[in-house]
PDB file of C-alpha atoms and ligand atoms in Angstrom:
ATOM      1  CA  UNK A  69     134.781 109.605 223.341  1.00 96.00           C
ATOM      2  CA  UNK A  70     131.955 106.990 222.444  1.00 97.00           C
ATOM      3  CA  UNK A  71     133.974 104.737 220.308  1.00 97.00           C
ATOM      4  CA  UNK A  72     136.459 104.643 222.954  1.00 97.00           C
ATOM      5  CA  UNK A  73     134.474 104.178 225.810  1.00 98.00           C
ATOM      6  CA  UNK A  74     131.998 101.611 224.377  1.00 98.00           C
ATOM      7  CA  UNK A  75     135.814  99.439 223.871  1.00 98.00           C
ATOM      8  CA  UNK A  76     136.110  99.396 227.479  1.00 98.00           C
ATOM      9  CA  UNK A  77     132.809  98.495 228.605  1.00 98.00           C
ATOM     10  CA  UNK A  78     130.315 101.430 228.292  1.00 98.00           C
ATOM     11  CA  UNK A  79     128.349  99.614 225.788  1.00 98.00           C
ATOM     12  CA  UNK A  80     124.379  99.428 225.497  1.00 98.00           C
ATOM     13  CA  UNK A  81     123.946  97.098 228.050  1.00 98.00           C
ATOM     14  CA  UNK A  82     126.014  99.483 230.167  1.00 98.00           C
ATOM     15  CA  UNK A  83     123.524 101.936 229.842  1.00 98.00           C
ATOM     16  CA  UNK A  84     125.233 104.123 226.746  1.00 98.00           C
ATOM     17  CA  UNK A  85     124.003 106.975 225.027  1.00 98.00           C
ATOM     18  CA  UNK A  86     123.082 105.900 221.468  1.00 98.00           C
ATOM     19  CA  UNK A  87     120.420 107.142 218.969  1.00 98.00           C
ATOM     20  CA  UNK A  88     119.777 103.462 218.353  1.00 98.00           C
ATOM     21  CA  UNK A  89     121.178 100.523 220.310  1.00 98.00           C
ATOM     22  CA  UNK A  90     120.951  98.292 217.331  1.00 97.00           C
ATOM     23  CA  UNK A  91     119.277  95.575 219.104  1.00 98.00           C
ATOM     24  CA  UNK A  92     122.101  95.257 221.352  1.00 98.00           C
ATOM     25  CA  UNK A  93     119.964  95.870 224.832  1.00 97.00           C
ATOM     26  CA  UNK A  94     119.858  98.761 227.244  1.00 98.00           C
ATOM     27  CA  UNK A  95     117.477 101.876 226.152  1.00 98.00           C
ATOM     28  CA  UNK A  96     118.280 103.861 222.873  1.00 98.00           C
ATOM     29  CA  UNK A  97     117.191 107.287 221.809  1.00 98.00           C
ATOM     30  CA  UNK A  98     119.417 108.902 224.025  1.00 98.00           C
ATOM     31  CA  UNK A  99     122.161 110.232 222.052  1.00 98.00           C
ATOM     32  CA  UNK A 100     124.107 112.863 223.678  1.00 98.00           C
ATOM     33  CA  UNK A 101     123.223 116.711 223.037  1.00 98.00           C
ATOM     34  CA  UNK A 102     125.885 119.007 222.724  1.00 96.00           C
ATOM     35  CA  UNK A 103     125.646 122.891 223.289  1.00 97.00           C
ATOM     36  CA  UNK A 104     128.612 124.886 222.295  1.00 97.00           C
ATOM     37  CA  UNK A 105     129.147 128.262 223.202  1.00 97.00           C
ATOM     38  CA  UNK A 106     126.310 127.763 225.578  1.00 97.00           C
ATOM     39  CA  UNK A 107     125.062 131.308 226.594  1.00 96.00           C
ATOM     40  CA  UNK A 108     123.725 129.745 229.975  1.00 97.00           C
ATOM     41  CA  UNK A 109     127.239 130.503 231.660  1.00 97.00           C
ATOM     42  CA  UNK A 110     130.523 131.351 231.572  1.00 98.00           C
ATOM     43  CA  UNK A 111     133.926 129.680 232.885  1.00 97.00           C
ATOM     44  CA  UNK A 112     132.489 126.431 233.097  1.00 97.00           C
ATOM     45  CA  UNK A 113     130.744 123.623 231.690  1.00 97.00           C
ATOM     46  CA  UNK A 114     128.031 121.182 232.517  1.00 97.00           C
ATOM     47  CA  UNK A 115     126.681 117.459 231.754  1.00 98.00           C
ATOM     48  CA  UNK A 116     123.353 116.872 232.423  1.00 98.00           C
ATOM     49  CA  UNK A 117     122.779 112.627 233.149  1.00 98.00           C
ATOM     50  CA  UNK A 118     119.254 111.636 233.118  1.00 98.00           C
ATOM     51  CA  UNK A 119     118.602 107.673 233.302  1.00 98.00           C
ATOM     52  CA  UNK A 120     119.041 105.460 230.210  1.00 98.00           C
ATOM     53  CA  UNK A 121     116.987 106.102 227.174  1.00 98.00           C
ATOM     54  CA  UNK A 122     116.880 110.158 227.635  1.00 98.00           C
ATOM     55  CA  UNK A 123     119.625 111.875 225.979  1.00 98.00           C
ATOM     56  CA  UNK A 124     122.668 113.407 228.073  1.00 98.00           C
ATOM     57  CA  UNK A 125     122.943 116.886 227.700  1.00 98.00           C
ATOM     58  CA  UNK A 126     126.257 118.583 227.621  1.00 98.00           C
ATOM     59  CA  UNK A 127     126.839 122.784 227.654  1.00 98.00           C
ATOM     60  CA  UNK A 128     130.156 124.196 227.023  1.00 98.00           C
ATOM     61  CA  UNK A 129     130.587 127.902 227.859  1.00 98.00           C
ATOM     62  CA  UNK A 130     132.790 130.683 226.806  1.00 98.00           C
ATOM     63  CA  UNK A 131     135.826 131.674 229.518  1.00 98.00           C
ATOM     64  CA  UNK A 132     136.021 135.164 230.323  1.00 97.00           C
ATOM     65  CA  UNK A 133     139.535 135.218 231.931  1.00 96.00           C
ATOM     66  CA  UNK A 134     141.325 136.108 228.898  1.00 97.00           C
ATOM     67  CA  UNK A 135     141.041 138.941 225.997  1.00 97.00           C
ATOM     68  CA  UNK A 136     139.948 137.894 223.850  1.00 97.00           C
ATOM     69  CA  UNK A 137     137.521 135.205 225.256  1.00 98.00           C
ATOM     70  CA  UNK A 138     138.395 131.623 224.843  1.00 98.00           C
ATOM     71  CA  UNK A 139     136.106 128.356 224.248  1.00 97.00           C
ATOM     72  CA  UNK A 140     136.155 125.479 226.450  1.00 96.00           C
ATOM     73  CA  UNK A 141     134.899 123.328 223.542  1.00 96.00           C
ATOM     74  CA  UNK A 142     138.472 124.014 221.983  1.00 96.00           C
ATOM     75  CA  UNK A 143     140.431 122.425 225.304  1.00 97.00           C
ATOM     76  CA  UNK A 144     140.469 118.850 225.263  1.00 96.00           C
ATOM     77  CA  UNK A 145     140.568 118.347 229.017  1.00 95.00           C
ATOM     78  CA  UNK A 146     137.140 119.866 229.299  1.00 97.00           C
ATOM     79  CA  UNK A 147     135.212 118.132 226.568  1.00 97.00           C
ATOM     80  CA  UNK A 148     136.570 114.896 228.027  1.00 98.00           C
ATOM     81  CA  UNK A 149     135.724 115.452 231.859  1.00 98.00           C
ATOM     82  CA  UNK A 150     132.376 116.569 230.708  1.00 98.00           C
ATOM     83  CA  UNK A 151     131.806 113.513 228.662  1.00 98.00           C
ATOM     84  CA  UNK A 152     133.178 111.272 231.542  1.00 98.00           C
ATOM     85  CA  UNK A 153     130.241 112.481 233.856  1.00 98.00           C
ATOM     86  CA  UNK A 154     127.990 111.175 231.323  1.00 98.00           C
ATOM     87  CA  UNK A 155     130.051 107.732 231.597  1.00 98.00           C
ATOM     88  CA  UNK A 156     130.401 107.812 235.854  1.00 98.00           C
ATOM     89  CA  UNK A 157     126.786 108.732 236.045  1.00 98.00           C
ATOM     90  CA  UNK A 158     125.174 105.922 234.147  1.00 98.00           C
ATOM     91  CA  UNK A 159     127.609 103.079 234.529  1.00 98.00           C
ATOM     92  CA  UNK A 160     127.756 103.875 238.778  1.00 98.00           C
ATOM     93  CA  UNK A 161     124.358 102.203 239.902  1.00 97.00           C
ATOM     94  CA  UNK A 162     122.843 100.592 236.982  1.00 97.00           C
ATOM     95  CA  UNK A 163     122.150 103.407 234.603  1.00 97.00           C
ATOM     96  CA  UNK A 164     119.614 105.596 236.822  1.00 97.00           C
ATOM     97  CA  UNK A 165     122.017 108.556 236.699  1.00 97.00           C
ATOM     98  CA  UNK A 166     121.077 109.123 240.163  1.00 97.00           C
ATOM     99  CA  UNK A 167     124.072 107.152 242.051  1.00 98.00           C
ATOM    100  CA  UNK A 168     126.901 109.668 242.417  1.00 98.00           C
ATOM    101  CA  UNK A 169     124.547 112.115 244.558  1.00 98.00           C
ATOM    102  CA  UNK A 170     126.227 112.537 247.661  1.00 98.00           C
ATOM    103  CA  UNK A 171     129.080 115.016 248.274  1.00 98.00           C
ATOM    104  CA  UNK A 172     131.664 112.424 248.566  1.00 98.00           C
ATOM    105  CA  UNK A 173     130.446 110.043 245.728  1.00 98.00           C
ATOM    106  CA  UNK A 174     130.009 113.662 243.444  1.00 98.00           C
ATOM    107  CA  UNK A 175     133.453 114.606 244.451  1.00 98.00           C
ATOM    108  CA  UNK A 176     134.477 111.267 242.841  1.00 98.00           C
ATOM    109  CA  UNK A 177     132.142 111.809 240.036  1.00 98.00           C
ATOM    110  CA  UNK A 178     134.678 115.367 239.752  1.00 98.00           C
ATOM    111  CA  UNK A 179     137.761 112.681 240.006  1.00 98.00           C
ATOM    112  CA  UNK A 180     137.297 110.140 237.459  1.00 98.00           C
ATOM    113  CA  UNK A 181     136.564 113.074 234.772  1.00 98.00           C
ATOM    114  CA  UNK A 182     140.034 114.829 235.811  1.00 98.00           C
ATOM    115  CA  UNK A 183     141.201 111.493 235.702  1.00 98.00           C
ATOM    116  CA  UNK A 184     140.011 110.443 232.403  1.00 98.00           C
ATOM    117  CA  UNK A 185     141.423 113.644 230.454  1.00 98.00           C
ATOM    118  CA  UNK A 186     144.576 112.841 232.348  1.00 98.00           C
ATOM    119  CA  UNK A 187     144.884 109.496 230.983  1.00 98.00           C
ATOM    120  CA  UNK A 188     143.988 110.668 227.762  1.00 98.00           C
ATOM    121  CA  UNK A 189     146.646 113.324 227.571  1.00 98.00           C
ATOM    122  CA  UNK A 190     149.337 110.802 228.777  1.00 98.00           C
ATOM    123  CA  UNK A 191     151.451 109.813 225.485  1.00 98.00           C
ATOM    124  CA  UNK A 192     154.916 107.807 226.840  1.00 98.00           C
ATOM    125  CA  UNK A 193     155.424 105.182 229.558  1.00 98.00           C
ATOM    126  CA  UNK A 194     157.080 108.527 231.419  1.00 98.00           C
ATOM    127  CA  UNK A 195     153.759 109.603 233.523  1.00 98.00           C
ATOM    128  CA  UNK A 196     153.996 113.350 233.501  1.00 98.00           C
ATOM    129  CA  UNK A 197     152.350 115.417 235.569  1.00 98.00           C
ATOM    130  CA  UNK A 198     148.710 116.843 234.448  1.00 98.00           C
ATOM    131  CA  UNK A 199     147.265 120.299 234.761  1.00 98.00           C
ATOM    132  CA  UNK A 200     143.857 120.455 233.568  1.00 97.00           C
ATOM    133  CA  UNK A 201     142.139 123.706 232.190  1.00 96.00           C
ATOM    134  CA  UNK A 202     145.513 125.855 231.158  1.00 97.00           C
ATOM    135  CA  UNK A 203     144.309 126.866 227.872  1.00 97.00           C
ATOM    136  CA  UNK A 204     140.762 128.056 228.831  1.00 97.00           C
ATOM    137  CA  UNK A 205     142.528 129.656 231.875  1.00 96.00           C
ATOM    138  CA  UNK A 206     145.738 131.119 230.284  1.00 96.00           C
ATOM    139  CA  UNK A 207     147.571 130.279 233.224  1.00 95.00           C
ATOM    140  CA  UNK A 208     150.117 127.207 233.791  1.00 95.00           C
ATOM    141  CA  UNK A 209     148.646 126.505 237.201  1.00 95.00           C
ATOM    142  CA  UNK A 210     144.995 125.669 234.943  1.00 97.00           C
ATOM    143  CA  UNK A 211     141.887 125.558 237.097  1.00 97.00           C
ATOM    144  CA  UNK A 212     143.055 123.351 240.181  1.00 98.00           C
ATOM    145  CA  UNK A 213     144.727 123.905 243.167  1.00 98.00           C
ATOM    146  CA  UNK A 214     147.560 121.258 241.866  1.00 98.00           C
ATOM    147  CA  UNK A 215     148.736 119.873 238.804  1.00 98.00           C
ATOM    148  CA  UNK A 216     148.111 115.478 239.511  1.00 98.00           C
ATOM    149  CA  UNK A 217     151.593 114.041 240.168  1.00 98.00           C
ATOM    150  CA  UNK A 218     153.672 111.537 241.807  1.00 98.00           C
ATOM    151  CA  UNK A 219     155.235 113.887 243.601  1.00 98.00           C
ATOM    152  CA  UNK A 220     153.819 114.877 246.842  1.00 98.00           C
ATOM    153  CA  UNK A 221     155.399 117.957 246.941  1.00 98.00           C
ATOM    154  CA  UNK A 222     153.908 119.117 243.430  1.00 98.00           C
ATOM    155  CA  UNK A 223     150.621 117.694 244.786  1.00 98.00           C
ATOM    156  CA  UNK A 224     150.334 116.890 248.833  1.00 98.00           C
ATOM    157  CA  UNK A 225     146.561 115.832 248.436  1.00 98.00           C
ATOM    158  CA  UNK A 226     145.783 112.999 250.703  1.00 98.00           C
ATOM    159  CA  UNK A 227     142.721 111.162 252.421  1.00 98.00           C
ATOM    160  CA  UNK A 228     143.143 113.403 255.072  1.00 98.00           C
ATOM    161  CA  UNK A 229     143.091 116.036 253.139  1.00 98.00           C
ATOM    162  CA  UNK A 230     138.684 115.366 252.718  1.00 98.00           C
ATOM    163  CA  UNK A 231     138.846 116.411 256.390  1.00 98.00           C
ATOM    164  CA  UNK A 232     138.638 120.154 255.299  1.00 97.00           C
ATOM    165  CA  UNK A 233     136.984 120.070 252.099  1.00 98.00           C
ATOM    166  CA  UNK A 234     133.301 120.066 251.071  1.00 97.00           C
ATOM    167  CA  UNK A 235     132.993 121.296 247.318  1.00 98.00           C
ATOM    168  CA  UNK A 236     132.813 118.447 244.674  1.00 98.00           C
ATOM    169  CA  UNK A 237     135.622 119.817 242.665  1.00 98.00           C
ATOM    170  CA  UNK A 238     137.985 120.101 245.618  1.00 98.00           C
ATOM    171  CA  UNK A 239     137.053 116.670 246.837  1.00 98.00           C
ATOM    172  CA  UNK A 240     137.652 115.587 243.221  1.00 98.00           C
ATOM    173  CA  UNK A 241     141.074 116.672 243.263  1.00 98.00           C
ATOM    174  CA  UNK A 242     142.030 114.267 246.032  1.00 98.00           C
ATOM    175  CA  UNK A 243     140.361 111.262 244.055  1.00 99.00           C
ATOM    176  CA  UNK A 244     141.921 111.912 240.646  1.00 99.00           C
ATOM    177  CA  UNK A 245     145.597 112.616 242.393  1.00 98.00           C
ATOM    178  CA  UNK A 246     144.731 109.013 244.001  1.00 99.00           C
ATOM    179  CA  UNK A 247     144.075 107.780 240.331  1.00 99.00           C
ATOM    180  CA  UNK A 248     147.101 109.443 238.711  1.00 99.00           C
ATOM    181  CA  UNK A 249     149.203 107.339 241.804  1.00 99.00           C
ATOM    182  CA  UNK A 250     147.289 104.097 240.437  1.00 99.00           C
ATOM    183  CA  UNK A 251     147.705 104.993 236.669  1.00 99.00           C
ATOM    184  CA  UNK A 252     151.483 105.963 237.243  1.00 99.00           C
ATOM    185  CA  UNK A 253     152.146 102.843 239.400  1.00 98.00           C
ATOM    186  CA  UNK A 254     150.353 100.368 236.633  1.00 98.00           C
ATOM    187  CA  UNK A 255     152.528 102.013 234.229  1.00 98.00           C
ATOM    188  CA  UNK A 256     155.741 101.733 235.538  1.00 98.00           C
ATOM    189  CA  UNK A 257     155.145  98.035 236.350  1.00 98.00           C
ATOM    190  CA  UNK A 258     153.586  97.143 233.110  1.00 98.00           C
ATOM    191  CA  UNK A 259     154.276  99.685 230.392  1.00 98.00           C
ATOM    192  CA  UNK A 260     152.384 102.027 227.657  1.00 98.00           C
ATOM    193  CA  UNK A 261     150.322 101.206 225.136  1.00 98.00           C
ATOM    194  CA  UNK A 262     150.320 104.002 222.058  1.00 98.00           C
ATOM    195  CA  UNK A 263     147.026 102.201 221.236  1.00 98.00           C
ATOM    196  CA  UNK A 264     144.860 102.465 224.123  1.00 98.00           C
ATOM    197  CA  UNK A 265     142.217 103.807 222.531  1.00 98.00           C
ATOM    198  CA  UNK A 266     141.424 101.401 220.035  1.00 98.00           C
ATOM    199  CA  UNK A 267     143.018  98.254 221.736  1.00 98.00           C
ATOM    200  CA  UNK A 268     141.542  97.400 225.191  1.00 98.00           C
ATOM    201  CA  UNK A 269     142.545  94.409 225.321  1.00 98.00           C
ATOM    202  CA  UNK A 270     146.256  95.412 225.370  1.00 98.00           C
ATOM    203  CA  UNK A 271     148.138  94.393 228.325  1.00 97.00           C
ATOM    204  CA  UNK A 272     149.829  97.392 229.497  1.00 98.00           C
ATOM    205  CA  UNK A 273     149.519  99.314 232.248  1.00 98.00           C
ATOM    206  CA  UNK A 274     147.552 102.475 230.716  1.00 98.00           C
ATOM    207  CA  UNK A 275     145.075 100.245 229.126  1.00 98.00           C
ATOM    208  CA  UNK A 276     144.816  97.822 232.804  1.00 98.00           C
ATOM    209  CA  UNK A 277     144.146 101.183 234.371  1.00 99.00           C
ATOM    210  CA  UNK A 278     141.228 101.911 232.313  1.00 98.00           C
ATOM    211  CA  UNK A 279     139.959  98.774 232.676  1.00 98.00           C
ATOM    212  CA  UNK A 280     139.836  98.442 236.092  1.00 98.00           C
ATOM    213  CA  UNK A 281     138.478 101.922 236.067  1.00 98.00           C
ATOM    214  CA  UNK A 282     135.736 101.537 234.290  1.00 98.00           C
ATOM    215  CA  UNK A 283     134.776  98.013 235.366  1.00 98.00           C
ATOM    216  CA  UNK A 284     134.755  99.355 239.056  1.00 99.00           C
ATOM    217  CA  UNK A 285     132.113 102.326 238.023  1.00 98.00           C
ATOM    218  CA  UNK A 286     129.464  99.096 237.178  1.00 98.00           C
ATOM    219  CA  UNK A 287     130.433  97.257 240.284  1.00 98.00           C
ATOM    220  CA  UNK A 288     130.669  99.678 242.986  1.00 98.00           C
ATOM    221  CA  UNK A 289     127.703 100.478 245.369  1.00 98.00           C
ATOM    222  CA  UNK A 290     125.225 103.556 244.702  1.00 98.00           C
ATOM    223  CA  UNK A 291     126.636 106.392 246.061  1.00 98.00           C
ATOM    224  CA  UNK A 292     130.206 105.139 246.595  1.00 98.00           C
ATOM    225  CA  UNK A 293     132.199 106.173 249.221  1.00 98.00           C
ATOM    226  CA  UNK A 294     136.261 106.594 248.463  1.00 98.00           C
ATOM    227  CA  UNK A 295     136.573 103.350 250.525  1.00 98.00           C
ATOM    228  CA  UNK A 296     134.220 101.715 248.364  1.00 98.00           C
ATOM    229  CA  UNK A 297     135.433 103.088 245.243  1.00 98.00           C
ATOM    230  CA  UNK A 298     138.730 101.346 245.860  1.00 98.00           C
ATOM    231  CA  UNK A 299     137.655  98.299 246.838  1.00 98.00           C
ATOM    232  CA  UNK A 300     135.578  98.134 243.828  1.00 98.00           C
ATOM    233  CA  UNK A 301     138.635  98.710 241.693  1.00 98.00           C
ATOM    234  CA  UNK A 302     140.642  96.095 243.525  1.00 98.00           C
ATOM    235  CA  UNK A 303     137.669  93.889 242.891  1.00 98.00           C
ATOM    236  CA  UNK A 304     137.747  94.526 239.058  1.00 98.00           C
ATOM    237  CA  UNK A 305     141.385  93.695 238.701  1.00 98.00           C
ATOM    238  CA  UNK A 306     140.389  90.522 240.248  1.00 98.00           C
ATOM    239  CA  UNK A 307     138.007  89.832 238.261  1.00 98.00           C
ATOM    240  CA  UNK A 308     139.436  91.122 235.027  1.00 98.00           C
ATOM    241  CA  UNK A 309     143.102  89.985 235.715  1.00 98.00           C
ATOM    242  CA  UNK A 310     143.386  87.524 238.484  1.00 98.00           C
ATOM    243  CA  UNK A 311     144.354  90.083 241.000  1.00 98.00           C
ATOM    244  CA  UNK A 312     147.611  90.128 239.795  1.00 98.00           C
ATOM    245  CA  UNK A 313     148.026  93.967 240.034  1.00 98.00           C
ATOM    246  CA  UNK A 314     146.144  93.941 243.388  1.00 98.00           C
ATOM    247  CA  UNK A 315     149.244  95.117 245.203  1.00 98.00           C
ATOM    248  CA  UNK A 316     150.241  97.753 242.703  1.00 98.00           C
ATOM    249  CA  UNK A 317     146.700  99.202 243.125  1.00 98.00           C
ATOM    250  CA  UNK A 318     146.536  99.009 246.907  1.00 98.00           C
ATOM    251  CA  UNK A 319     149.955 100.745 247.635  1.00 98.00           C
ATOM    252  CA  UNK A 320     148.994 103.516 245.157  1.00 98.00           C
ATOM    253  CA  UNK A 321     146.031 104.306 247.124  1.00 98.00           C
ATOM    254  CA  UNK A 322     147.960 103.588 250.200  1.00 98.00           C
ATOM    255  CA  UNK A 323     150.822 106.063 249.233  1.00 98.00           C
ATOM    256  CA  UNK A 324     147.802 108.983 249.525  1.00 98.00           C
ATOM    257  CA  UNK A 325     146.464 107.372 252.981  1.00 98.00           C
ATOM    258  CA  UNK A 326     143.755 105.333 251.489  1.00 98.00           C
ATOM    259  CA  UNK A 327     144.973 102.233 252.760  1.00 98.00           C
ATOM    260  CA  UNK A 328     143.504  99.157 253.824  1.00 97.00           C
ATOM    261  CA  UNK A 329     142.330 100.466 257.802  1.00 98.00           C
ATOM    262  CA  UNK A 330     141.554 103.947 256.271  1.00 98.00           C
ATOM    263  CA  UNK A 331     137.882 104.355 257.496  1.00 97.00           C
ATOM    264  CA  UNK A 332     135.308 106.869 256.984  1.00 96.00           C
ATOM    265  CA  UNK A 333     136.790 109.368 259.161  1.00 96.00           C
ATOM    266  CA  UNK A 334     138.903 110.351 256.346  1.00 98.00           C
ATOM    267  CA  UNK A 335     142.387 109.828 258.405  1.00 98.00           C
ATOM    268  CA  UNK A 336     145.494 108.547 256.433  1.00 98.00           C
ATOM    269  CA  UNK A 337     146.259 104.915 256.590  1.00 98.00           C
ATOM    270  CA  UNK A 338     149.239 103.178 255.037  1.00 98.00           C
ATOM    271  CA  UNK A 339     147.915  99.458 255.734  1.00 98.00           C
ATOM    272  CA  UNK A 340     148.840  97.167 252.811  1.00 98.00           C
ATOM    273  CA  UNK A 341     147.180  93.999 252.122  1.00 96.00           C
ATOM    274  CA  UNK A 342     148.518  91.082 253.150  1.00 95.00           C
ATOM    275  CA  UNK A 343     151.083  89.551 251.098  1.00 94.00           C
ATOM    276  CA  UNK A 344     151.856  92.891 249.804  1.00 96.00           C
TER     277      UNK A 344
HETATM  278 ZN1   ZN B 179     132.556 118.259 236.344  1.00 88.26          ZN
END
């Protein structure tokens, strides 16, 4: 996770977790501390993100839904989800670890973490539905409400779903599913790179997706709304790719109600930017 995320911009200057920053900026002495089979809980995991210069701490729990019990550390989705909390909490708002504190931004924090696990699991140009936590829960539907899917039948979550959601993981499902649409659209348009973990300069859609998702973290405001986070992704595409993916990205968000004229009232909107 460190090495892959570094290539996509989570560097010393971007407030990453390293024991030594090798003279490359940022604050050091903050390697991630990992506790496996941690006794402080069950059926979950967590990641505490203090400011740059203090270690992040990940605690992975045993899951008790099966007999014998299962170890969350054995499921890549869960590990990636937790580590991504460290990335999003550090990159948003300049390394303070305090800029995903509102319910809406904290919900997106859960969403980015699921979206990262989704991105890791995709292995070809055919974007598959993604289900979190199938192993730990030992059930086909995993631990979320719906698979992440481009099918509105399989996953009906839309921007307007937020009117009724108050729990951060539930809110995160709406955001992760929007990101799944963006991902699938970029892969459909620009293809898939099998070297995604090592070649962040590749031109394929899955790499472009991770580029704009990571870049956006650093330019969005502290405690962003869905609208601000969407705008940051579109701006990130402008900054890095001269906006060549603007319409692809905007259409994907609009397909789930986060169109150009969506407001903070969580009413679906399908408006596209001019020229799209
Ligand atoms: Zn989480």
